[in-house]
Amino acid sequence: GALALATEQPTAELLDQKPHGHDESLINKKMWKHIVVQGMYQVFWMLMCLYALPKVISRYNITERGDYYSAECITKTAEYYNWDRNNATVGGTIWTCNVITRCGFPMGGETRNTNLCVLQPAWAPALVPDNLADAVCRVNSTSMTGDTCWLSDTVGNAESNLSKAYKEQNDDDWKKPLSVLFNMFIMMQVCNEINARRINDEYNVFENLHRSPIFLAVIIITLGLQAIIINFLGIFFKVVPLDWKEWLA
């Protein structure tokens, strides 16, 4: 961008400007105005893209941890342990996922001491402890309270596997909005390069643009490289291809 702007040919209108003294600031008030306004504009839209886009448009939604655990726990746990998905016995798939999603280990803390949690009957009328080993090991033996047991190991390992799977899902979910953010940032820089051709509040920033072949070449190369990165180099830049609507937006 700096190279493109520096190679623009001088115009006759420059001779109409008043002389500039050596003690004048390199960046005048008008320049500061453009810098601040352009900076605020870019920050506003990037923050909107980062925080509002995933909440407003469903295709960019980020899966919440609780929703993912509830939807995928049985599948991921059955695959991890090579268990039957419908095993509801103590220490089985359904029992383990209930402890993870309904008993607060780590999801569902608000239902820990209700009949939605499979541990509650073993502890009633007392409250289910908030320590995993204390909570689950009493199911088979009161003497094991406070120590780890195979049940706590089972739940802990299943939750650890589920947490890892959720992280992978979360990374994939973020690729789409972050790709839009990255593309938006580059497009705003291209627009800013064009705007920066005029710094004295001129309305026509495209004036004599056709007389600046190096500037045009830099803009075209920038857009071309951006298209290549988004569509073909996602494995290196962790982005995904965008459709034509996203490019126009």
PDB file of C-alpha atoms in Angstrom:
ATOM      1  CA  GLY A   1       0.000   0.000   0.000  1.00  0.00           C
ATOM      2  CA  ALA A   2       2.765   2.460   0.896  1.00  0.00           C
ATOM      3  CA  LEU A   3       4.611   1.576  -2.314  1.00  0.00           C
ATOM      4  CA  ALA A   4       1.452   2.092  -4.353  1.00  0.00           C
ATOM      5  CA  LEU A   5       0.787   5.527  -2.833  1.00  0.00           C
ATOM      6  CA  ALA A   6       4.429   6.583  -3.138  1.00  0.00           C
ATOM      7  CA  THR A   7       4.480   5.852  -6.873  1.00  0.00           C
ATOM      8  CA  GLU A   8       1.537   8.101  -7.741  1.00  0.00           C
ATOM      9  CA  GLN A   9       2.447  10.822 -10.198  1.00  0.00           C
ATOM     10  CA  PRO A  10       2.267  14.444  -8.960  1.00  0.00           C
ATOM     11  CA  THR A  11      -0.559  16.595 -10.280  1.00  0.00           C
ATOM     12  CA  ALA A  12      -0.732  20.249 -11.311  1.00  0.00           C
ATOM     13  CA  GLU A  13      -3.086  20.948  -8.407  1.00  0.00           C
ATOM     14  CA  LEU A  14      -0.167  20.540  -6.005  1.00  0.00           C
ATOM     15  CA  LEU A  15       1.160  23.880  -7.239  1.00  0.00           C
ATOM     16  CA  ASP A  16      -1.980  25.595  -5.933  1.00  0.00           C
ATOM     17  CA  GLN A  17      -1.175  24.631  -2.336  1.00  0.00           C
ATOM     18  CA  LYS A  18       0.507  27.066   0.005  1.00  0.00           C
ATOM     19  CA  PRO A  19       4.155  26.386   0.864  1.00  0.00           C
ATOM     20  CA  HIS A  20       4.776  24.143   3.877  1.00  0.00           C
ATOM     21  CA  GLY A  21       7.361  25.183   6.457  1.00  0.00           C
ATOM     22  CA  HIS A  22       9.971  22.817   7.812  1.00  0.00           C
ATOM     23  CA  ASP A  23       8.494  23.151  11.294  1.00  0.00           C
ATOM     24  CA  GLU A  24       5.016  21.919  10.261  1.00  0.00           C
ATOM     25  CA  SER A  25       3.790  18.593  11.552  1.00  0.00           C
ATOM     26  CA  LEU A  26       4.151  15.681   9.152  1.00  0.00           C
ATOM     27  CA  ILE A  27       0.619  14.596  10.039  1.00  0.00           C
ATOM     28  CA  ASN A  28      -1.803  17.517   9.971  1.00  0.00           C
ATOM     29  CA  LYS A  29      -5.237  17.755  11.558  1.00  0.00           C
ATOM     30  CA  LYS A  30      -7.068  16.475   8.501  1.00  0.00           C
ATOM     31  CA  MET A  31      -4.809  13.438   8.360  1.00  0.00           C
ATOM     32  CA  TRP A  32      -5.429  12.726  12.042  1.00  0.00           C
ATOM     33  CA  LYS A  33      -9.165  12.987  11.390  1.00  0.00           C
ATOM     34  CA  HIS A  34      -8.987  10.416   8.625  1.00  0.00           C
ATOM     35  CA  ILE A  35      -6.745   8.105  10.650  1.00  0.00           C
ATOM     36  CA  VAL A  36      -8.988   8.187  13.733  1.00  0.00           C
ATOM     37  CA  VAL A  37     -12.272   7.850  11.822  1.00  0.00           C
ATOM     38  CA  GLN A  38     -10.964   5.054   9.622  1.00  0.00           C
ATOM     39  CA  GLY A  39      -9.518   3.259  12.645  1.00  0.00           C
ATOM     40  CA  MET A  40     -12.785   3.511  14.581  1.00  0.00           C
ATOM     41  CA  TYR A  41     -14.748   2.352  11.548  1.00  0.00           C
ATOM     42  CA  GLN A  42     -12.577  -0.726  11.083  1.00  0.00           C
ATOM     43  CA  VAL A  43     -12.531  -1.630  14.772  1.00  0.00           C
ATOM     44  CA  PHE A  44     -16.325  -1.297  14.977  1.00  0.00           C
ATOM     45  CA  TRP A  45     -17.000  -3.690  12.105  1.00  0.00           C
ATOM     46  CA  MET A  46     -14.361  -6.187  13.170  1.00  0.00           C
ATOM     47  CA  LEU A  47     -15.805  -6.330  16.681  1.00  0.00           C
ATOM     48  CA  MET A  48     -19.285  -6.721  15.195  1.00  0.00           C
ATOM     49  CA  CYS A  49     -18.017  -9.585  13.053  1.00  0.00           C
ATOM     50  CA  LEU A  50     -16.217 -11.239  15.960  1.00  0.00           C
ATOM     51  CA  TYR A  51     -18.918 -10.976  18.635  1.00  0.00           C
ATOM     52  CA  ALA A  52     -22.271 -10.231  16.960  1.00  0.00           C
ATOM     53  CA  LEU A  53     -22.058 -12.293  13.774  1.00  0.00           C
ATOM     54  CA  PRO A  54     -22.001 -15.712  15.532  1.00  0.00           C
ATOM     55  CA  LYS A  55     -25.060 -14.724  17.578  1.00  0.00           C
ATOM     56  CA  VAL A  56     -27.145 -13.057  14.854  1.00  0.00           C
ATOM     57  CA  ILE A  57     -26.666 -15.312  11.801  1.00  0.00           C
ATOM     58  CA  SER A  58     -27.211 -19.022  12.367  1.00  0.00           C
ATOM     59  CA  ARG A  59     -24.618 -20.215   9.844  1.00  0.00           C
ATOM     60  CA  TYR A  60     -21.930 -18.644  12.020  1.00  0.00           C
ATOM     61  CA  ASN A  61     -23.229 -19.944  15.355  1.00  0.00           C
ATOM     62  CA  ILE A  62     -20.669 -21.229  17.840  1.00  0.00           C
ATOM     63  CA  THR A  63     -21.753 -24.417  19.625  1.00  0.00           C
ATOM     64  CA  GLU A  64     -21.995 -23.887  23.377  1.00  0.00           C
ATOM     65  CA  ARG A  65     -20.165 -26.403  25.572  1.00  0.00           C
ATOM     66  CA  GLY A  66     -23.330 -27.450  27.412  1.00  0.00           C
ATOM     67  CA  ASP A  67     -25.243 -28.004  24.170  1.00  0.00           C
ATOM     68  CA  TYR A  68     -22.377 -30.018  22.708  1.00  0.00           C
ATOM     69  CA  TYR A  69     -22.054 -32.180  25.822  1.00  0.00           C
ATOM     70  CA  SER A  70     -25.786 -32.902  25.863  1.00  0.00           C
ATOM     71  CA  ALA A  71     -25.900 -33.768  22.166  1.00  0.00           C
ATOM     72  CA  GLU A  72     -22.646 -35.701  21.778  1.00  0.00           C
ATOM     73  CA  CYS A  73     -21.825 -37.238  25.159  1.00  0.00           C
ATOM     74  CA  ILE A  74     -23.441 -40.618  24.552  1.00  0.00           C
ATOM     75  CA  THR A  75     -21.940 -40.962  21.069  1.00  0.00           C
ATOM     76  CA  LYS A  76     -18.430 -39.887  22.048  1.00  0.00           C
ATOM     77  CA  THR A  77     -18.396 -41.919  25.284  1.00  0.00           C
ATOM     78  CA  ALA A  78     -19.651 -45.068  23.550  1.00  0.00           C
ATOM     79  CA  GLU A  79     -16.954 -44.662  20.887  1.00  0.00           C
ATOM     80  CA  TYR A  80     -14.245 -43.934  23.463  1.00  0.00           C
ATOM     81  CA  TYR A  81     -14.984 -46.996  25.614  1.00  0.00           C
ATOM     82  CA  ASN A  82     -16.439 -49.134  22.810  1.00  0.00           C
ATOM     83  CA  TRP A  83     -19.637 -49.437  24.832  1.00  0.00           C
ATOM     84  CA  ASP A  84     -23.264 -49.999  23.971  1.00  0.00           C
ATOM     85  CA  ARG A  85     -24.949 -46.579  23.564  1.00  0.00           C
ATOM     86  CA  ASN A  86     -28.015 -47.790  25.469  1.00  0.00           C
ATOM     87  CA  ASN A  87     -26.180 -49.157  28.513  1.00  0.00           C
ATOM     88  CA  ALA A  88     -27.915 -47.480  31.473  1.00  0.00           C
ATOM     89  CA  THR A  89     -26.272 -49.491  34.261  1.00  0.00           C
ATOM     90  CA  VAL A  90     -24.059 -47.815  36.871  1.00  0.00           C
ATOM     91  CA  GLY A  91     -20.827 -46.897  35.114  1.00  0.00           C
ATOM     92  CA  GLY A  92     -22.407 -47.395  31.685  1.00  0.00           C
ATOM     93  CA  THR A  93     -22.808 -44.927  28.827  1.00  0.00           C
ATOM     94  CA  ILE A  94     -26.097 -43.300  29.845  1.00  0.00           C
ATOM     95  CA  TRP A  95     -25.184 -43.233  33.553  1.00  0.00           C
ATOM     96  CA  THR A  96     -21.787 -41.669  32.833  1.00  0.00           C
ATOM     97  CA  CYS A  97     -23.262 -38.996  30.571  1.00  0.00           C
ATOM     98  CA  ASN A  98     -25.933 -38.166  33.133  1.00  0.00           C
ATOM     99  CA  VAL A  99     -23.208 -37.533  35.721  1.00  0.00           C
ATOM    100  CA  ILE A 100     -21.376 -35.328  33.209  1.00  0.00           C
ATOM    101  CA  THR A 101     -24.380 -33.341  31.972  1.00  0.00           C
ATOM    102  CA  ARG A 102     -26.873 -33.378  34.868  1.00  0.00           C
ATOM    103  CA  CYS A 103     -24.823 -33.656  38.038  1.00  0.00           C
ATOM    104  CA  GLY A 104     -22.372 -30.790  37.562  1.00  0.00           C
ATOM    105  CA  PHE A 105     -19.318 -32.765  36.465  1.00  0.00           C
ATOM    106  CA  PRO A 106     -18.922 -30.381  34.790  1.00  0.00           C
ATOM    107  CA  MET A 107     -22.354 -29.507  33.318  1.00  0.00           C
ATOM    108  CA  GLY A 108     -25.748 -29.317  35.000  1.00  0.00           C
ATOM    109  CA  GLY A 109     -24.689 -28.084  38.414  1.00  0.00           C
ATOM    110  CA  GLU A 110     -28.128 -26.531  38.891  1.00  0.00           C
ATOM    111  CA  THR A 111     -29.786 -29.980  38.652  1.00  0.00           C
ATOM    112  CA  ARG A 112     -27.267 -31.844  40.818  1.00  0.00           C
ATOM    113  CA  ASN A 113     -29.615 -32.202  43.770  1.00  0.00           C
ATOM    114  CA  THR A 114     -32.741 -32.975  41.779  1.00  0.00           C
ATOM    115  CA  ASN A 115     -34.145 -36.226  40.406  1.00  0.00           C
ATOM    116  CA  LEU A 116     -32.557 -35.377  37.040  1.00  0.00           C
ATOM    117  CA  CYS A 117     -29.175 -36.410  38.470  1.00  0.00           C
ATOM    118  CA  VAL A 118     -28.632 -40.172  38.899  1.00  0.00           C
ATOM    119  CA  LEU A 119     -26.473 -39.563  41.985  1.00  0.00           C
ATOM    120  CA  GLN A 120     -29.154 -37.768  43.970  1.00  0.00           C
ATOM    121  CA  PRO A 121     -30.982 -40.885  45.278  1.00  0.00           C
ATOM    122  CA  ALA A 122     -27.743 -42.271  46.769  1.00  0.00           C
ATOM    123  CA  TRP A 123     -27.201 -39.067  48.736  1.00  0.00           C
ATOM    124  CA  ALA A 124     -30.738 -37.983  49.658  1.00  0.00           C
ATOM    125  CA  PRO A 125     -31.650 -36.323  51.894  1.00  0.00           C
ATOM    126  CA  ALA A 126     -28.074 -34.963  51.983  1.00  0.00           C
ATOM    127  CA  LEU A 127     -26.666 -32.903  49.135  1.00  0.00           C
ATOM    128  CA  VAL A 128     -24.552 -34.467  46.407  1.00  0.00           C
ATOM    129  CA  PRO A 129     -20.901 -33.389  46.990  1.00  0.00           C
ATOM    130  CA  ASP A 130     -19.278 -31.110  44.456  1.00  0.00           C
ATOM    131  CA  ASN A 131     -16.191 -33.350  44.326  1.00  0.00           C
ATOM    132  CA  LEU A 132     -16.412 -36.032  41.636  1.00  0.00           C
ATOM    133  CA  ALA A 133     -14.798 -38.835  43.626  1.00  0.00           C
ATOM    134  CA  ASP A 134     -16.915 -38.087  46.701  1.00  0.00           C
ATOM    135  CA  ALA A 135     -20.086 -37.947  44.635  1.00  0.00           C
ATOM    136  CA  VAL A 136     -19.803 -41.086  42.497  1.00  0.00           C
ATOM    137  CA  CYS A 137     -17.837 -43.528  44.641  1.00  0.00           C
ATOM    138  CA  ARG A 138     -20.580 -43.728  47.269  1.00  0.00           C
ATOM    139  CA  VAL A 139     -22.933 -45.259  44.706  1.00  0.00           C
ATOM    140  CA  ASN A 140     -21.454 -48.719  45.333  1.00  0.00           C
ATOM    141  CA  SER A 141     -19.557 -48.328  48.599  1.00  0.00           C
ATOM    142  CA  THR A 142     -19.768 -45.747  51.375  1.00  0.00           C
ATOM    143  CA  SER A 143     -16.240 -46.633  52.463  1.00  0.00           C
ATOM    144  CA  MET A 144     -14.800 -45.169  49.267  1.00  0.00           C
ATOM    145  CA  THR A 145     -16.044 -41.637  49.833  1.00  0.00           C
ATOM    146  CA  GLY A 146     -13.124 -39.222  49.550  1.00  0.00           C
ATOM    147  CA  ASP A 147     -10.998 -41.602  47.474  1.00  0.00           C
ATOM    148  CA  THR A 148     -10.966 -42.259  43.751  1.00  0.00           C
ATOM    149  CA  CYS A 149     -12.646 -45.377  42.407  1.00  0.00           C
ATOM    150  CA  TRP A 150     -13.272 -46.908  39.024  1.00  0.00           C
ATOM    151  CA  LEU A 151     -16.469 -44.885  38.647  1.00  0.00           C
ATOM    152  CA  SER A 152     -14.699 -41.549  39.128  1.00  0.00           C
ATOM    153  CA  ASP A 153     -11.970 -42.651  36.716  1.00  0.00           C
ATOM    154  CA  THR A 154     -14.604 -43.657  34.167  1.00  0.00           C
ATOM    155  CA  VAL A 155     -16.450 -40.343  34.372  1.00  0.00           C
ATOM    156  CA  GLY A 156     -13.219 -38.324  34.450  1.00  0.00           C
ATOM    157  CA  ASN A 157     -11.773 -40.015  31.372  1.00  0.00           C
ATOM    158  CA  ALA A 158     -15.055 -39.727  29.480  1.00  0.00           C
ATOM    159  CA  GLU A 159     -15.308 -36.016  30.280  1.00  0.00           C
ATOM    160  CA  SER A 160     -11.686 -35.456  29.266  1.00  0.00           C
ATOM    161  CA  ASN A 161     -12.339 -37.128  25.912  1.00  0.00           C
ATOM    162  CA  LEU A 162     -15.530 -35.098  25.459  1.00  0.00           C
ATOM    163  CA  SER A 163     -13.696 -31.877  26.301  1.00  0.00           C
ATOM    164  CA  LYS A 164     -11.069 -32.629  23.663  1.00  0.00           C
ATOM    165  CA  ALA A 165     -13.779 -33.344  21.077  1.00  0.00           C
ATOM    166  CA  TYR A 166     -15.546 -30.090  21.973  1.00  0.00           C
ATOM    167  CA  LYS A 167     -12.342 -28.105  21.490  1.00  0.00           C
ATOM    168  CA  GLU A 168     -11.996 -29.535  17.993  1.00  0.00           C
ATOM    169  CA  GLN A 169     -15.631 -28.672  17.280  1.00  0.00           C
ATOM    170  CA  ASN A 170     -15.176 -25.169  18.666  1.00  0.00           C
ATOM    171  CA  ASP A 171     -12.108 -24.603  16.489  1.00  0.00           C
ATOM    172  CA  ASP A 172     -14.098 -25.691  13.423  1.00  0.00           C
ATOM    173  CA  ASP A 173     -17.058 -23.483  14.395  1.00  0.00           C
ATOM    174  CA  TRP A 174     -14.844 -20.408  14.623  1.00  0.00           C
ATOM    175  CA  LYS A 175     -13.213 -20.905  11.223  1.00  0.00           C
ATOM    176  CA  LYS A 176     -16.190 -19.490   9.316  1.00  0.00           C
ATOM    177  CA  PRO A 177     -16.657 -16.198  11.225  1.00  0.00           C
ATOM    178  CA  LEU A 178     -12.898 -15.709  11.522  1.00  0.00           C
ATOM    179  CA  SER A 179     -12.542 -16.235   7.766  1.00  0.00           C
ATOM    180  CA  VAL A 180     -15.150 -13.507   7.213  1.00  0.00           C
ATOM    181  CA  LEU A 181     -13.298 -11.298   9.701  1.00  0.00           C
ATOM    182  CA  PHE A 182      -9.968 -11.842   7.946  1.00  0.00           C
ATOM    183  CA  ASN A 183     -11.496 -11.132   4.536  1.00  0.00           C
ATOM    184  CA  MET A 184     -13.269  -8.042   5.858  1.00  0.00           C
ATOM    185  CA  PHE A 185     -10.022  -6.710   7.337  1.00  0.00           C
ATOM    186  CA  ILE A 186      -8.153  -7.079   4.010  1.00  0.00           C
ATOM    187  CA  MET A 187     -10.987  -5.492   2.024  1.00  0.00           C
ATOM    188  CA  MET A 188     -11.053  -2.523   4.399  1.00  0.00           C
ATOM    189  CA  GLN A 189      -7.307  -2.081   3.942  1.00  0.00           C
ATOM    190  CA  VAL A 190      -7.777  -2.028   0.169  1.00  0.00           C
ATOM    191  CA  CYS A 191     -10.538   0.584   0.485  1.00  0.00           C
ATOM    192  CA  ASN A 192      -8.369   2.586   2.868  1.00  0.00           C
ATOM    193  CA  GLU A 193      -5.519   2.576   0.339  1.00  0.00           C
ATOM    194  CA  ILE A 194      -7.852   4.132  -2.210  1.00  0.00           C
ATOM    195  CA  ASN A 195      -9.163   6.672   0.312  1.00  0.00           C
ATOM    196  CA  ALA A 196      -5.603   7.568   1.311  1.00  0.00           C
ATOM    197  CA  ARG A 197      -4.940   8.868  -2.209  1.00  0.00           C
ATOM    198  CA  ARG A 198      -6.680  12.061  -1.147  1.00  0.00           C
ATOM    199  CA  ILE A 199      -5.995  13.636   2.245  1.00  0.00           C
ATOM    200  CA  ASN A 200      -7.580  17.083   1.951  1.00  0.00           C
ATOM    201  CA  ASP A 201     -11.226  16.021   2.167  1.00  0.00           C
ATOM    202  CA  GLU A 202     -11.649  15.646  -1.588  1.00  0.00           C
ATOM    203  CA  TYR A 203     -14.822  13.788  -2.516  1.00  0.00           C
ATOM    204  CA  ASN A 204     -13.501  12.008  -5.597  1.00  0.00           C
ATOM    205  CA  VAL A 205     -10.893   9.547  -4.345  1.00  0.00           C
ATOM    206  CA  PHE A 206     -10.876   7.799  -7.743  1.00  0.00           C
ATOM    207  CA  GLU A 207      -9.632  10.836  -9.649  1.00  0.00           C
ATOM    208  CA  ASN A 208      -6.771   9.941 -12.028  1.00  0.00           C
ATOM    209  CA  LEU A 209      -6.746   6.400 -10.659  1.00  0.00           C
ATOM    210  CA  HIS A 210      -6.279   5.078 -14.202  1.00  0.00           C
ATOM    211  CA  ARG A 211      -3.008   7.021 -14.430  1.00  0.00           C
ATOM    212  CA  SER A 212      -1.429   5.044 -11.575  1.00  0.00           C
ATOM    213  CA  PRO A 213      -0.567   1.630 -13.054  1.00  0.00           C
ATOM    214  CA  ILE A 214       1.598   0.573 -10.100  1.00  0.00           C
ATOM    215  CA  PHE A 215      -1.169   1.454  -7.651  1.00  0.00           C
ATOM    216  CA  LEU A 216      -3.704  -0.534  -9.687  1.00  0.00           C
ATOM    217  CA  ALA A 217      -1.290  -3.466  -9.956  1.00  0.00           C
ATOM    218  CA  VAL A 218      -0.789  -3.536  -6.173  1.00  0.00           C
ATOM    219  CA  ILE A 219      -4.562  -3.499  -5.592  1.00  0.00           C
ATOM    220  CA  ILE A 220      -5.148  -6.304  -8.104  1.00  0.00           C
ATOM    221  CA  ILE A 221      -2.313  -8.424  -6.668  1.00  0.00           C
ATOM    222  CA  THR A 222      -3.616  -7.892  -3.135  1.00  0.00           C
ATOM    223  CA  LEU A 223      -7.125  -8.999  -4.101  1.00  0.00           C
ATOM    224  CA  GLY A 224      -5.786 -11.947  -6.092  1.00  0.00           C
ATOM    225  CA  LEU A 225      -3.611 -13.199  -3.253  1.00  0.00           C
ATOM    226  CA  GLN A 226      -6.486 -12.804  -0.825  1.00  0.00           C
ATOM    227  CA  ALA A 227      -8.742 -14.907  -3.041  1.00  0.00           C
ATOM    228  CA  ILE A 228      -6.055 -17.600  -3.294  1.00  0.00           C
ATOM    229  CA  ILE A 229      -5.495 -17.642   0.475  1.00  0.00           C
ATOM    230  CA  ILE A 230      -9.210 -17.896   1.288  1.00  0.00           C
ATOM    231  CA  ASN A 231     -10.063 -20.525  -1.321  1.00  0.00           C
ATOM    232  CA  PHE A 232      -6.944 -22.694  -1.543  1.00  0.00           C
ATOM    233  CA  LEU A 233      -4.582 -22.083   1.381  1.00  0.00           C
ATOM    234  CA  GLY A 234      -6.927 -22.635   4.300  1.00  0.00           C
ATOM    235  CA  ILE A 235      -4.745 -25.407   5.725  1.00  0.00           C
ATOM    236  CA  PHE A 236      -1.966 -22.873   6.325  1.00  0.00           C
ATOM    237  CA  PHE A 237      -4.037 -19.832   7.316  1.00  0.00           C
ATOM    238  CA  LYS A 238      -6.819 -21.755   9.145  1.00  0.00           C
ATOM    239  CA  VAL A 239      -9.582 -20.231   7.032  1.00  0.00           C
ATOM    240  CA  VAL A 240     -12.396 -21.764   4.972  1.00  0.00           C
ATOM    241  CA  PRO A 241     -13.664 -20.767   1.503  1.00  0.00           C
ATOM    242  CA  LEU A 242     -16.359 -18.087   1.369  1.00  0.00           C
ATOM    243  CA  ASP A 243     -19.307 -17.997  -1.022  1.00  0.00           C
ATOM    244  CA  TRP A 244     -20.069 -15.105  -3.346  1.00  0.00           C
ATOM    245  CA  LYS A 245     -22.509 -13.495  -0.897  1.00  0.00           C
ATOM    246  CA  GLU A 246     -19.810 -13.341   1.763  1.00  0.00           C
ATOM    247  CA  TRP A 247     -17.388 -11.806  -0.715  1.00  0.00           C
ATOM    248  CA  LEU A 248     -19.915  -9.142  -1.655  1.00  0.00           C
ATOM    249  CA  ALA A 249     -20.720  -8.415   1.971  1.00  0.00           C
TER     250      ALA A 249
END
